[in-house]
Each structure stands twice: as structure tokens, then as C-alpha cells.
Amino acid sequence: MNLPLLNGRQIQLWRMAIYFIFALPGFAIASWVSRTPTIRDDLGATTSQMGWIIFGLAIGSIIGLTLSSHLIAHKGGRFVMIAGLVISSIGLVIVGLGGSWLTNGIVVFLGLAVFGFGNGICDVAMNVEGTAVERAARKSLLTGFHAAFSVGTLLGAMAGSAAIKLGIPVPVHMALAVAVILLSILYAYRLVPAGTGKETGGESAEPPMRASERMAIWKERRTILIGIIVLGMAFAEGSANDWLPLVMVDGYKVTPALGSFAFGLFVAAMTIGRAAGGKLLDRFGRVVVLRASALFAIAGLLIVIFGHSYGIAASGIVLWGLGAAFGFPVGLSAAGDDPRGVAARVSAVSTAGYLAFLVGPPLLGIIGDSVSLLRALIVVLVAVTVAGLLSQAAKPLEGKESSQ
């Protein structure tokens, strides 16, 4: 991977810009998630129908993730990040119009597909940038970057809850969210060096990867195992992103505003966990942190599934959020241990994680129609358990331990 030669101040500005950029997709996702109860009611959709509508987000994400490594190899991370944010903003506008003004589920599905595509390519590009900053700064930073994502999600959830209380229509809410994202891009992109992630041979004596070599990464045993870990932990995170407001509204008979507050509580817990992630990883290492996070998520899910009141479930949501904090960033950091082909490995592991978003929404929706959304979360519980059992695969490669 081509790494730009920068001085200390330039690296610091680059690092700050990546924190900022990581927050934007989180803000965008929360803007959509916080309004799912309203959109569901406006569309008159059942739980399983909402699952299939959300499926559009997964389809767009998978396409974006699959193409991302090739785009980054040719255009660089900065270009792909900015393009992804612009495309996802267009998707949000379509979702808002289709959900509450046109009240057309197909339009919402298509809007989510566009949103997912933009989010998918941006996701890989910003994680490639994150691993590059880690190596340039010689520090463990990726969990901190994902904490910024969670901060953005928390701000988006708070804004969504406020929009519900103020009676702001969904299309207006989405338009305001897009304005925030686009104005932020204008400021942040100038601080990111161009060309990061391009496969040009760069500082390595090895030649750049061919397309066939990037695809062969999908057969690597370590990459596959890390992908399974990320899949399980992403399911824990993604199920909350997709369903937590509806889980609380339907399962605990609370208002949509309290459902959005519960989602904000989950994001706040995940943010705290990720903010402490760098120090925890430096002290205990990836494997111990991943195992502990799986145990936290398992405990939290059990409390939410079998809790008898909103207050008890809220304590479970906190544990669930803390447990879900580490899987994605730690898995992606592990995928980036080898600088050569980092974009392809990060893309492969991200795609594996997004399979949770592909399978999760319709699966939980269908099961939820039969046994309730609360009981459907048992599937998530199983996935997290498998991820915890495979944590050893994320152990740093020999000679690559400089950034856990």
C-alpha cells in the first residue's frame, strides 16, 4: 500500500480528519435508524416487510464493499471516502421522500440500496485510511476512530429523538442531516492526503497486487476466521442498528421516543468502550479483549431478551453496547496487519461483517413475526458466542505487532 511521506503535524491533522470522517457515516445511519418506527407506521408495513425493505441497505452495502478494494487501488482512499459520503447522502434524501411523502416501500428500498452502496465504499476506504494512520503514528488508533463513528451515531440518535419530539417530518429531517454531512466534507477532505491505499508498489519492494491476487485473499484461512469473528460481532452491532428502537417499542410497549433513547443508550455504551479501546488493547491484546467483549454482549443480550421491564432491559442494552464495541474495529485492524493488500483484506473482512446486515434484517424480521423480535435476538446470541470462541485468530502476525 502506498503511504504518503508526512511530517508530524501533517500526520496529526490527517488523524483528526479521519476521526471527523468516521463520525459522518455514524450520524447518517442513526438519522435513518431513529426514524424507522415513523417510517414503518407511515408505510403501514409489517415487521417482516420492514425486514425486506431494510434488505435494500444490505444489498447496496455488499455491492459497495465488493467493489471498494478495486476502487481504492485505482483512486485512493480519499476519493472513495468522499464519493461514498456523497452517494449515501443522496440515498438518505430518497429514503426520506419515499418513507413519509410518497409512502412507497419500493422507493425506500431503492433509497436504502443507494445509501448502502455509498456507505459500503466509504466504510472500507476510511478503515484503510485508519490503518495507514496507525502505522504512520505508530499507535493503536482504529478503536478510537470507531469511537468517533459511535459519537456520530449518538449525535444522530439524539437529533432523531429531538426531531420526533418536535414533530419534524422525516424528509425535512433527512435533508438537514445531509446538509450537515456535505458541509462537513468540505472542511475535512483537505486534511487527508491523496492516494492512500493505491496499489502502486509504494514503499515496498514487492510489486502491487493484481486483481486476481486481491480476490485470492478470500481463501486465506486467517482472513476467513477474522471475517467470521467480525460477522458475529457485527451482527450484535447491526441488529441494534436495525431493530433496537422497534424491539423496545414492540417488546416493552414504550413510545417511539423511548425506543430511540434506548438506541442512543446502546450507542453511548459502545462509544465509551471504543474510546477506551486503545489502552485496553495495548495492555491486554486483541484476543483477551475480543473474548471479554463477547461475554459482555452475551450477558447484555440475555438481559434484554428475558428482562421484565424497560429499566432492566436498559441495563442489558449498556452491556450489549459495551460488548459490541470491539469486534468490528479489532477485526479490521487485524486484517490490516500486512500492508501489502491491506485494502483487499479490509474489504473482505468488512464484507463478511456486512453479511450480518444482509442476512440479519429479513431473518430477524421473519422470526420476529413468529416469536417476537425479543426472542429473535437469540440468533444474535449464538453468532456472538461463535465469534468469542474464534477470537484467537485475531492474534497479531509475527513482526506486525506495532499496532494492535
PDB file of C-alpha atoms in Angstrom, residues 97-375:
ATOM      1  CA  LEU A  97     -39.098  11.192   0.367  1.00  0.00           C
ATOM      2  CA  GLY A  98     -40.182   7.583  -0.137  1.00  0.00           C
ATOM      3  CA  GLY A  99     -40.943   6.895   3.511  1.00  0.00           C
ATOM      4  CA  SER A 100     -43.182   9.760   4.525  1.00  0.00           C
ATOM      5  CA  TRP A 101     -44.203  11.749   1.442  1.00  0.00           C
ATOM      6  CA  LEU A 102     -44.545   9.124  -1.290  1.00  0.00           C
ATOM      7  CA  THR A 103     -45.231   6.334   1.275  1.00  0.00           C
ATOM      8  CA  ASN A 104     -43.783   3.810  -1.153  1.00  0.00           C
ATOM      9  CA  GLY A 105     -41.820   0.862   0.220  1.00  0.00           C
ATOM     10  CA  ILE A 106     -40.057   0.254  -3.100  1.00  0.00           C
ATOM     11  CA  VAL A 107     -38.698   3.817  -3.124  1.00  0.00           C
ATOM     12  CA  VAL A 108     -37.436   3.364   0.432  1.00  0.00           C
ATOM     13  CA  PHE A 109     -35.829   0.053  -0.579  1.00  0.00           C
ATOM     14  CA  LEU A 110     -34.063   1.729  -3.514  1.00  0.00           C
ATOM     15  CA  GLY A 111     -33.011   4.687  -1.376  1.00  0.00           C
ATOM     16  CA  LEU A 112     -31.510   2.329   1.189  1.00  0.00           C
ATOM     17  CA  ALA A 113     -29.669   0.475  -1.590  1.00  0.00           C
ATOM     18  CA  VAL A 114     -28.089   3.755  -2.761  1.00  0.00           C
ATOM     19  CA  PHE A 115     -27.337   4.690   0.847  1.00  0.00           C
ATOM     20  CA  GLY A 116     -25.810   1.261   1.472  1.00  0.00           C
ATOM     21  CA  PHE A 117     -23.589   1.414  -1.611  1.00  0.00           C
ATOM     22  CA  GLY A 118     -22.151   4.779  -0.607  1.00  0.00           C
ATOM     23  CA  ASN A 119     -21.744   3.668   2.981  1.00  0.00           C
ATOM     24  CA  GLY A 120     -20.054   0.426   1.880  1.00  0.00           C
ATOM     25  CA  ILE A 121     -17.307   2.007  -0.199  1.00  0.00           C
ATOM     26  CA  CYS A 122     -16.770   4.736   2.410  1.00  0.00           C
ATOM     27  CA  ASP A 123     -16.555   2.130   5.192  1.00  0.00           C
ATOM     28  CA  VAL A 124     -13.642   0.272   3.615  1.00  0.00           C
ATOM     29  CA  ALA A 125     -11.863   3.442   2.491  1.00  0.00           C
ATOM     30  CA  MET A 126     -11.959   5.078   5.916  1.00  0.00           C
ATOM     31  CA  ASN A 127     -10.734   1.880   7.585  1.00  0.00           C
ATOM     32  CA  VAL A 128      -7.872   1.656   5.089  1.00  0.00           C
ATOM     33  CA  GLU A 129      -7.052   5.271   5.961  1.00  0.00           C
ATOM     34  CA  GLY A 130      -7.311   4.346   9.651  1.00  0.00           C
ATOM     35  CA  THR A 131      -4.803   1.507   9.381  1.00  0.00           C
ATOM     36  CA  ALA A 132      -2.478   3.801   7.413  1.00  0.00           C
ATOM     37  CA  VAL A 133      -2.657   6.459  10.144  1.00  0.00           C
ATOM     38  CA  GLU A 134      -1.957   3.762  12.755  1.00  0.00           C
ATOM     39  CA  ARG A 135       1.273   2.839  11.006  1.00  0.00           C
ATOM     40  CA  ALA A 136       2.275   6.458  10.386  1.00  0.00           C
ATOM     41  CA  ALA A 137       1.623   7.455  14.030  1.00  0.00           C
ATOM     42  CA  ARG A 138       2.852   4.103  15.438  1.00  0.00           C
ATOM     43  CA  LYS A 139      -0.136   3.916  17.787  1.00  0.00           C
ATOM     44  CA  SER A 140      -3.283   1.764  18.195  1.00  0.00           C
ATOM     45  CA  LEU A 141      -5.934   4.115  16.820  1.00  0.00           C
ATOM     46  CA  LEU A 142      -8.603   2.131  14.999  1.00  0.00           C
ATOM     47  CA  THR A 143     -10.852   1.578  18.029  1.00  0.00           C
ATOM     48  CA  GLY A 144     -10.629   5.329  18.636  1.00  0.00           C
ATOM     49  CA  PHE A 145     -11.698   6.004  15.059  1.00  0.00           C
ATOM     50  CA  HIS A 146     -14.643   3.670  15.548  1.00  0.00           C
ATOM     51  CA  ALA A 147     -15.428   5.516  18.777  1.00  0.00           C
ATOM     52  CA  ALA A 148     -15.758   8.623  16.606  1.00  0.00           C
ATOM     53  CA  PHE A 149     -18.182   6.636  14.425  1.00  0.00           C
ATOM     54  CA  SER A 150     -20.161   5.860  17.572  1.00  0.00           C
ATOM     55  CA  VAL A 151     -20.102   9.513  18.633  1.00  0.00           C
ATOM     56  CA  GLY A 152     -21.556  10.398  15.249  1.00  0.00           C
ATOM     57  CA  THR A 153     -24.185   7.702  15.715  1.00  0.00           C
ATOM     58  CA  LEU A 154     -25.020   9.021  19.182  1.00  0.00           C
ATOM     59  CA  LEU A 155     -25.394  12.568  17.851  1.00  0.00           C
ATOM     60  CA  GLY A 156     -27.591  11.249  15.037  1.00  0.00           C
ATOM     61  CA  ALA A 157     -29.743   9.310  17.511  1.00  0.00           C
ATOM     62  CA  MET A 158     -30.128  12.378  19.735  1.00  0.00           C
ATOM     63  CA  ALA A 159     -31.048  14.504  16.728  1.00  0.00           C
ATOM     64  CA  GLY A 160     -33.545  11.857  15.635  1.00  0.00           C
ATOM     65  CA  SER A 161     -35.158  11.706  19.074  1.00  0.00           C
ATOM     66  CA  ALA A 162     -35.409  15.521  19.091  1.00  0.00           C
ATOM     67  CA  ALA A 163     -36.900  15.509  15.576  1.00  0.00           C
ATOM     68  CA  ILE A 164     -39.590  13.055  16.735  1.00  0.00           C
ATOM     69  CA  LYS A 165     -40.453  15.172  19.780  1.00  0.00           C
ATOM     70  CA  LEU A 166     -40.578  18.361  17.685  1.00  0.00           C
ATOM     71  CA  GLY A 167     -42.741  16.704  15.031  1.00  0.00           C
ATOM     72  CA  ILE A 168     -40.235  17.390  12.214  1.00  0.00           C
ATOM     73  CA  PRO A 169     -41.263  15.434   9.092  1.00  0.00           C
ATOM     74  CA  VAL A 170     -38.888  12.645   8.059  1.00  0.00           C
ATOM     75  CA  PRO A 171     -37.956  14.232   4.667  1.00  0.00           C
ATOM     76  CA  VAL A 172     -37.045  17.522   6.359  1.00  0.00           C
ATOM     77  CA  HIS A 173     -35.034  15.657   8.994  1.00  0.00           C
ATOM     78  CA  MET A 174     -33.127  13.727   6.313  1.00  0.00           C
ATOM     79  CA  ALA A 175     -32.440  16.920   4.330  1.00  0.00           C
ATOM     80  CA  LEU A 176     -30.995  18.615   7.409  1.00  0.00           C
ATOM     81  CA  ALA A 177     -28.810  15.565   8.132  1.00  0.00           C
ATOM     82  CA  VAL A 178     -27.499  15.606   4.549  1.00  0.00           C
ATOM     83  CA  ALA A 179     -26.668  19.314   4.827  1.00  0.00           C
ATOM     84  CA  VAL A 180     -24.560  18.612   7.938  1.00  0.00           C
ATOM     85  CA  ILE A 181     -22.717  15.770   6.155  1.00  0.00           C
ATOM     86  CA  LEU A 182     -21.961  17.703   2.971  1.00  0.00           C
ATOM     87  CA  LEU A 183     -20.759  20.833   4.789  1.00  0.00           C
ATOM     88  CA  SER A 184     -18.509  18.669   6.969  1.00  0.00           C
ATOM     89  CA  ILE A 185     -16.966  17.008   3.913  1.00  0.00           C
ATOM     90  CA  LEU A 186     -15.918  20.403   2.541  1.00  0.00           C
ATOM     91  CA  TYR A 187     -13.856  21.007   5.664  1.00  0.00           C
ATOM     92  CA  ALA A 188     -12.340  17.569   6.319  1.00  0.00           C
ATOM     93  CA  TYR A 189     -11.242  16.316   2.909  1.00  0.00           C
ATOM     94  CA  ARG A 190      -8.444  18.881   2.513  1.00  0.00           C
ATOM     95  CA  LEU A 191      -6.609  17.443   5.532  1.00  0.00           C
ATOM     96  CA  VAL A 192      -6.458  13.906   4.086  1.00  0.00           C
ATOM     97  CA  PRO A 193      -3.510  13.136   1.768  1.00  0.00           C
ATOM     98  CA  ALA A 194      -4.442  11.950  -1.697  1.00  0.00           C
ATOM     99  CA  GLY A 195      -3.552   8.489  -2.881  1.00  0.00           C
ATOM    100  CA  THR A 196      -3.543   6.477   0.355  1.00  0.00           C
ATOM    101  CA  GLY A 197      -4.348   2.868  -0.451  1.00  0.00           C
ATOM    102  CA  LYS A 198      -3.359   2.986  -4.121  1.00  0.00           C
ATOM    103  CA  GLU A 199      -1.620  -0.218  -5.193  1.00  0.00           C
ATOM    104  CA  THR A 200       1.481   1.307  -6.738  1.00  0.00           C
ATOM    105  CA  GLY A 201       4.160  -0.689  -5.015  1.00  0.00           C
ATOM    106  CA  GLY A 202       4.840   2.317  -2.766  1.00  0.00           C
ATOM    107  CA  GLU A 203       7.394   1.767  -0.039  1.00  0.00           C
ATOM    108  CA  SER A 204       7.503  -1.994  -0.573  1.00  0.00           C
ATOM    109  CA  ALA A 205       9.945  -3.840  -2.798  1.00  0.00           C
ATOM    110  CA  GLU A 206       7.083  -6.144  -3.774  1.00  0.00           C
ATOM    111  CA  PRO A 207       5.023  -5.344  -6.871  1.00  0.00           C
ATOM    112  CA  PRO A 208       1.410  -4.118  -6.458  1.00  0.00           C
ATOM    113  CA  MET A 209      -1.296  -6.756  -6.222  1.00  0.00           C
ATOM    114  CA  ARG A 210      -3.123  -7.811  -9.357  1.00  0.00           C
ATOM    115  CA  ALA A 211      -6.937  -8.076  -9.280  1.00  0.00           C
ATOM    116  CA  SER A 212      -6.687 -11.890  -9.208  1.00  0.00           C
ATOM    117  CA  GLU A 213      -4.406 -11.707  -6.138  1.00  0.00           C
ATOM    118  CA  ARG A 214      -6.843  -9.409  -4.349  1.00  0.00           C
ATOM    119  CA  MET A 215      -9.664 -11.887  -4.977  1.00  0.00           C
ATOM    120  CA  ALA A 216      -7.493 -14.815  -3.764  1.00  0.00           C
ATOM    121  CA  ILE A 217      -7.341 -13.163  -0.334  1.00  0.00           C
ATOM    122  CA  TRP A 218     -10.858 -14.526   0.232  1.00  0.00           C
ATOM    123  CA  LYS A 219      -9.295 -18.026   0.506  1.00  0.00           C
ATOM    124  CA  GLU A 220      -6.795 -17.171   3.271  1.00  0.00           C
ATOM    125  CA  ARG A 221      -7.594 -19.118   6.446  1.00  0.00           C
ATOM    126  CA  ARG A 222      -6.748 -16.262   8.831  1.00  0.00           C
ATOM    127  CA  THR A 223      -8.772 -13.770   6.818  1.00  0.00           C
ATOM    128  CA  ILE A 224     -11.760 -16.139   6.779  1.00  0.00           C
ATOM    129  CA  LEU A 225     -11.625 -16.676  10.565  1.00  0.00           C
ATOM    130  CA  ILE A 226     -11.298 -12.945  11.242  1.00  0.00           C
ATOM    131  CA  GLY A 227     -14.238 -12.435   8.879  1.00  0.00           C
ATOM    132  CA  ILE A 228     -16.357 -14.862  10.939  1.00  0.00           C
ATOM    133  CA  ILE A 229     -15.423 -13.012  14.139  1.00  0.00           C
ATOM    134  CA  VAL A 230     -16.397  -9.705  12.574  1.00  0.00           C
ATOM    135  CA  LEU A 231     -19.600 -11.232  11.188  1.00  0.00           C
ATOM    136  CA  GLY A 232     -20.712 -12.376  14.639  1.00  0.00           C
ATOM    137  CA  MET A 233     -19.834  -9.133  16.390  1.00  0.00           C
ATOM    138  CA  ALA A 234     -21.224  -7.029  13.549  1.00  0.00           C
ATOM    139  CA  PHE A 235     -24.477  -8.957  13.950  1.00  0.00           C
ATOM    140  CA  ALA A 236     -24.528  -7.810  17.579  1.00  0.00           C
ATOM    141  CA  GLU A 237     -23.979  -4.214  16.476  1.00  0.00           C
ATOM    142  CA  GLY A 238     -26.104  -4.324  13.342  1.00  0.00           C
ATOM    143  CA  SER A 239     -29.131  -5.942  14.972  1.00  0.00           C
ATOM    144  CA  ALA A 240     -29.245  -2.988  17.356  1.00  0.00           C
ATOM    145  CA  ASN A 241     -28.822  -0.521  14.489  1.00  0.00           C
ATOM    146  CA  ASP A 242     -31.633  -2.154  12.508  1.00  0.00           C
ATOM    147  CA  TRP A 243     -34.067  -3.219  15.191  1.00  0.00           C
ATOM    148  CA  LEU A 244     -33.427  -1.831  18.689  1.00  0.00           C
ATOM    149  CA  PRO A 245     -35.982   1.027  18.551  1.00  0.00           C
ATOM    150  CA  LEU A 246     -38.634  -1.411  17.263  1.00  0.00           C
ATOM    151  CA  VAL A 247     -37.567  -4.101  19.770  1.00  0.00           C
ATOM    152  CA  MET A 248     -38.216  -1.695  22.628  1.00  0.00           C
ATOM    153  CA  VAL A 249     -41.417  -0.260  21.153  1.00  0.00           C
ATOM    154  CA  ASP A 250     -42.946  -3.673  20.395  1.00  0.00           C
ATOM    155  CA  GLY A 251     -41.364  -5.760  23.162  1.00  0.00           C
ATOM    156  CA  TYR A 252     -41.649  -3.356  26.080  1.00  0.00           C
ATOM    157  CA  LYS A 253     -44.606  -1.254  24.889  1.00  0.00           C
ATOM    158  CA  VAL A 254     -42.824   2.081  25.112  1.00  0.00           C
ATOM    159  CA  THR A 255     -43.148   5.191  22.964  1.00  0.00           C
ATOM    160  CA  PRO A 256     -41.047   5.700  19.781  1.00  0.00           C
ATOM    161  CA  ALA A 257     -39.141   8.444  21.630  1.00  0.00           C
ATOM    162  CA  LEU A 258     -38.134   5.960  24.362  1.00  0.00           C
ATOM    163  CA  GLY A 259     -37.247   3.451  21.656  1.00  0.00           C
ATOM    164  CA  SER A 260     -34.881   5.987  20.112  1.00  0.00           C
ATOM    165  CA  PHE A 261     -33.495   6.784  23.578  1.00  0.00           C
ATOM    166  CA  ALA A 262     -32.712   3.094  24.089  1.00  0.00           C
ATOM    167  CA  PHE A 263     -30.811   3.093  20.815  1.00  0.00           C
ATOM    168  CA  GLY A 264     -28.904   6.173  21.977  1.00  0.00           C
ATOM    169  CA  LEU A 265     -28.059   4.339  25.218  1.00  0.00           C
ATOM    170  CA  PHE A 266     -26.633   1.441  23.213  1.00  0.00           C
ATOM    171  CA  VAL A 267     -24.534   3.789  21.094  1.00  0.00           C
ATOM    172  CA  ALA A 268     -23.304   5.688  24.164  1.00  0.00           C
ATOM    173  CA  ALA A 269     -22.115   2.443  25.778  1.00  0.00           C
ATOM    174  CA  MET A 270     -20.414   1.360  22.548  1.00  0.00           C
ATOM    175  CA  THR A 271     -18.734   4.762  22.276  1.00  0.00           C
ATOM    176  CA  ILE A 272     -17.337   4.532  25.814  1.00  0.00           C
ATOM    177  CA  GLY A 273     -15.994   1.053  25.105  1.00  0.00           C
ATOM    178  CA  ARG A 274     -14.310   2.155  21.887  1.00  0.00           C
ATOM    179  CA  ALA A 275     -12.874   5.286  23.470  1.00  0.00           C
ATOM    180  CA  ALA A 276     -11.065   3.067  25.996  1.00  0.00           C
ATOM    181  CA  GLY A 277     -10.165   0.507  23.333  1.00  0.00           C
ATOM    182  CA  GLY A 278      -6.644   1.662  22.511  1.00  0.00           C
ATOM    183  CA  LYS A 279      -5.428   1.398  26.111  1.00  0.00           C
ATOM    184  CA  LEU A 280      -7.199  -1.931  26.664  1.00  0.00           C
ATOM    185  CA  LEU A 281      -5.685  -3.402  23.511  1.00  0.00           C
ATOM    186  CA  ASP A 282      -2.187  -2.182  24.383  1.00  0.00           C
ATOM    187  CA  ARG A 283      -2.480  -3.743  27.850  1.00  0.00           C
ATOM    188  CA  PHE A 284      -4.345  -7.000  27.222  1.00  0.00           C
ATOM    189  CA  GLY A 285      -4.044  -7.655  23.478  1.00  0.00           C
ATOM    190  CA  ARG A 286      -6.665  -8.401  20.838  1.00  0.00           C
ATOM    191  CA  VAL A 287      -7.584 -11.937  21.883  1.00  0.00           C
ATOM    192  CA  VAL A 288      -8.393 -11.148  25.523  1.00  0.00           C
ATOM    193  CA  VAL A 289     -10.335  -8.008  24.560  1.00  0.00           C
ATOM    194  CA  LEU A 290     -12.390  -9.879  21.950  1.00  0.00           C
ATOM    195  CA  ARG A 291     -13.250 -12.684  24.373  1.00  0.00           C
ATOM    196  CA  ALA A 292     -14.269 -10.232  27.086  1.00  0.00           C
ATOM    197  CA  SER A 293     -16.381  -8.211  24.664  1.00  0.00           C
ATOM    198  CA  ALA A 294     -18.198 -11.356  23.538  1.00  0.00           C
ATOM    199  CA  LEU A 295     -19.026 -12.188  27.178  1.00  0.00           C
ATOM    200  CA  PHE A 296     -20.368  -8.664  27.758  1.00  0.00           C
ATOM    201  CA  ALA A 297     -22.532  -8.859  24.633  1.00  0.00           C
ATOM    202  CA  ILE A 298     -23.868 -12.297  25.610  1.00  0.00           C
ATOM    203  CA  ALA A 299     -24.800 -11.070  29.099  1.00  0.00           C
ATOM    204  CA  GLY A 300     -26.460  -7.942  27.706  1.00  0.00           C
ATOM    205  CA  LEU A 301     -28.492  -9.817  25.117  1.00  0.00           C
ATOM    206  CA  LEU A 302     -29.727 -12.309  27.741  1.00  0.00           C
ATOM    207  CA  ILE A 303     -30.910  -9.432  29.947  1.00  0.00           C
ATOM    208  CA  VAL A 304     -32.679  -7.687  27.045  1.00  0.00           C
ATOM    209  CA  ILE A 305     -34.326 -10.882  25.797  1.00  0.00           C
ATOM    210  CA  PHE A 306     -35.561 -12.059  29.184  1.00  0.00           C
ATOM    211  CA  GLY A 307     -35.927  -8.754  31.048  1.00  0.00           C
ATOM    212  CA  HIS A 308     -39.302  -7.862  32.514  1.00  0.00           C
ATOM    213  CA  SER A 309     -39.162  -4.070  32.423  1.00  0.00           C
ATOM    214  CA  TYR A 310     -37.725  -1.219  30.404  1.00  0.00           C
ATOM    215  CA  GLY A 311     -35.319  -0.338  33.229  1.00  0.00           C
ATOM    216  CA  ILE A 312     -33.884  -3.856  33.461  1.00  0.00           C
ATOM    217  CA  ALA A 313     -33.602  -4.076  29.672  1.00  0.00           C
ATOM    218  CA  ALA A 314     -31.765  -0.738  29.670  1.00  0.00           C
ATOM    219  CA  SER A 315     -29.003  -2.238  31.839  1.00  0.00           C
ATOM    220  CA  GLY A 316     -28.729  -5.086  29.340  1.00  0.00           C
ATOM    221  CA  ILE A 317     -28.510  -2.603  26.472  1.00  0.00           C
ATOM    222  CA  VAL A 318     -25.491  -0.993  28.165  1.00  0.00           C
ATOM    223  CA  LEU A 319     -23.700  -4.367  28.407  1.00  0.00           C
ATOM    224  CA  TRP A 320     -24.721  -5.211  24.837  1.00  0.00           C
ATOM    225  CA  GLY A 321     -23.266  -1.916  23.616  1.00  0.00           C
ATOM    226  CA  LEU A 322     -20.010  -2.383  25.537  1.00  0.00           C
ATOM    227  CA  GLY A 323     -19.685  -5.907  24.132  1.00  0.00           C
ATOM    228  CA  ALA A 324     -20.376  -4.850  20.556  1.00  0.00           C
ATOM    229  CA  ALA A 325     -17.754  -2.094  20.721  1.00  0.00           C
ATOM    230  CA  PHE A 326     -14.644  -4.035  19.748  1.00  0.00           C
ATOM    231  CA  GLY A 327     -15.462  -6.730  17.194  1.00  0.00           C
ATOM    232  CA  PHE A 328     -15.507  -4.631  14.036  1.00  0.00           C
ATOM    233  CA  PRO A 329     -12.519  -2.309  14.697  1.00  0.00           C
ATOM    234  CA  VAL A 330     -10.293  -5.021  16.193  1.00  0.00           C
ATOM    235  CA  GLY A 331     -11.089  -7.402  13.323  1.00  0.00           C
ATOM    236  CA  LEU A 332     -10.323  -4.730  10.730  1.00  0.00           C
ATOM    237  CA  SER A 333      -7.091  -3.810  12.498  1.00  0.00           C
ATOM    238  CA  ALA A 334      -6.093  -7.487  12.397  1.00  0.00           C
ATOM    239  CA  ALA A 335      -6.935  -7.612   8.683  1.00  0.00           C
ATOM    240  CA  GLY A 336      -4.576  -4.662   8.143  1.00  0.00           C
ATOM    241  CA  ASP A 337      -1.528  -6.291   9.764  1.00  0.00           C
ATOM    242  CA  ASP A 338       0.134  -6.856   6.382  1.00  0.00           C
ATOM    243  CA  PRO A 339       0.485  -3.541   4.466  1.00  0.00           C
ATOM    244  CA  ARG A 340       0.533  -5.327   1.105  1.00  0.00           C
ATOM    245  CA  GLY A 341      -3.041  -5.945   0.003  1.00  0.00           C
ATOM    246  CA  VAL A 342      -4.498  -4.164   3.033  1.00  0.00           C
ATOM    247  CA  ALA A 343      -7.423  -2.721   1.050  1.00  0.00           C
ATOM    248  CA  ALA A 344      -8.376  -6.175  -0.226  1.00  0.00           C
ATOM    249  CA  ARG A 345      -8.216  -7.768   3.244  1.00  0.00           C
ATOM    250  CA  VAL A 346     -10.115  -4.937   4.908  1.00  0.00           C
ATOM    251  CA  SER A 347     -12.689  -5.191   2.113  1.00  0.00           C
ATOM    252  CA  ALA A 348     -13.020  -8.971   2.565  1.00  0.00           C
ATOM    253  CA  VAL A 349     -13.419  -8.746   6.345  1.00  0.00           C
ATOM    254  CA  SER A 350     -15.820  -5.801   6.047  1.00  0.00           C
ATOM    255  CA  THR A 351     -17.897  -7.762   3.530  1.00  0.00           C
ATOM    256  CA  ALA A 352     -18.042 -10.703   5.917  1.00  0.00           C
ATOM    257  CA  GLY A 353     -19.245  -8.333   8.619  1.00  0.00           C
ATOM    258  CA  TYR A 354     -21.850  -6.844   6.343  1.00  0.00           C
ATOM    259  CA  LEU A 355     -23.240 -10.309   5.678  1.00  0.00           C
ATOM    260  CA  ALA A 356     -24.735  -9.842   9.140  1.00  0.00           C
ATOM    261  CA  PHE A 357     -26.601  -6.847   7.712  1.00  0.00           C
ATOM    262  CA  LEU A 358     -27.535  -8.834   4.595  1.00  0.00           C
ATOM    263  CA  VAL A 359     -28.920 -11.875   6.425  1.00  0.00           C
ATOM    264  CA  GLY A 360     -29.915 -10.170   9.648  1.00  0.00           C
ATOM    265  CA  PRO A 361     -32.816  -7.839   8.777  1.00  0.00           C
ATOM    266  CA  PRO A 362     -35.038 -10.314   6.888  1.00  0.00           C
ATOM    267  CA  LEU A 363     -34.066 -13.200   9.183  1.00  0.00           C
ATOM    268  CA  LEU A 364     -34.862 -11.344  12.400  1.00  0.00           C
ATOM    269  CA  GLY A 365     -37.986  -9.872  10.818  1.00  0.00           C
ATOM    270  CA  ILE A 366     -39.325 -13.256   9.733  1.00  0.00           C
ATOM    271  CA  ILE A 367     -38.502 -14.891  13.073  1.00  0.00           C
ATOM    272  CA  GLY A 368     -39.867 -11.847  14.893  1.00  0.00           C
ATOM    273  CA  ASP A 369     -43.228 -12.229  13.178  1.00  0.00           C
ATOM    274  CA  SER A 370     -43.484 -15.746  14.632  1.00  0.00           C
ATOM    275  CA  VAL A 371     -41.902 -15.478  18.099  1.00  0.00           C
ATOM    276  CA  SER A 372     -41.458 -11.693  18.674  1.00  0.00           C
ATOM    277  CA  LEU A 373     -38.402  -9.552  17.985  1.00  0.00           C
ATOM    278  CA  LEU A 374     -37.148 -10.078  21.538  1.00  0.00           C
ATOM    279  CA  ARG A 375     -36.941 -13.859  21.123  1.00  0.00           C
TER     280      ARG A 375
END
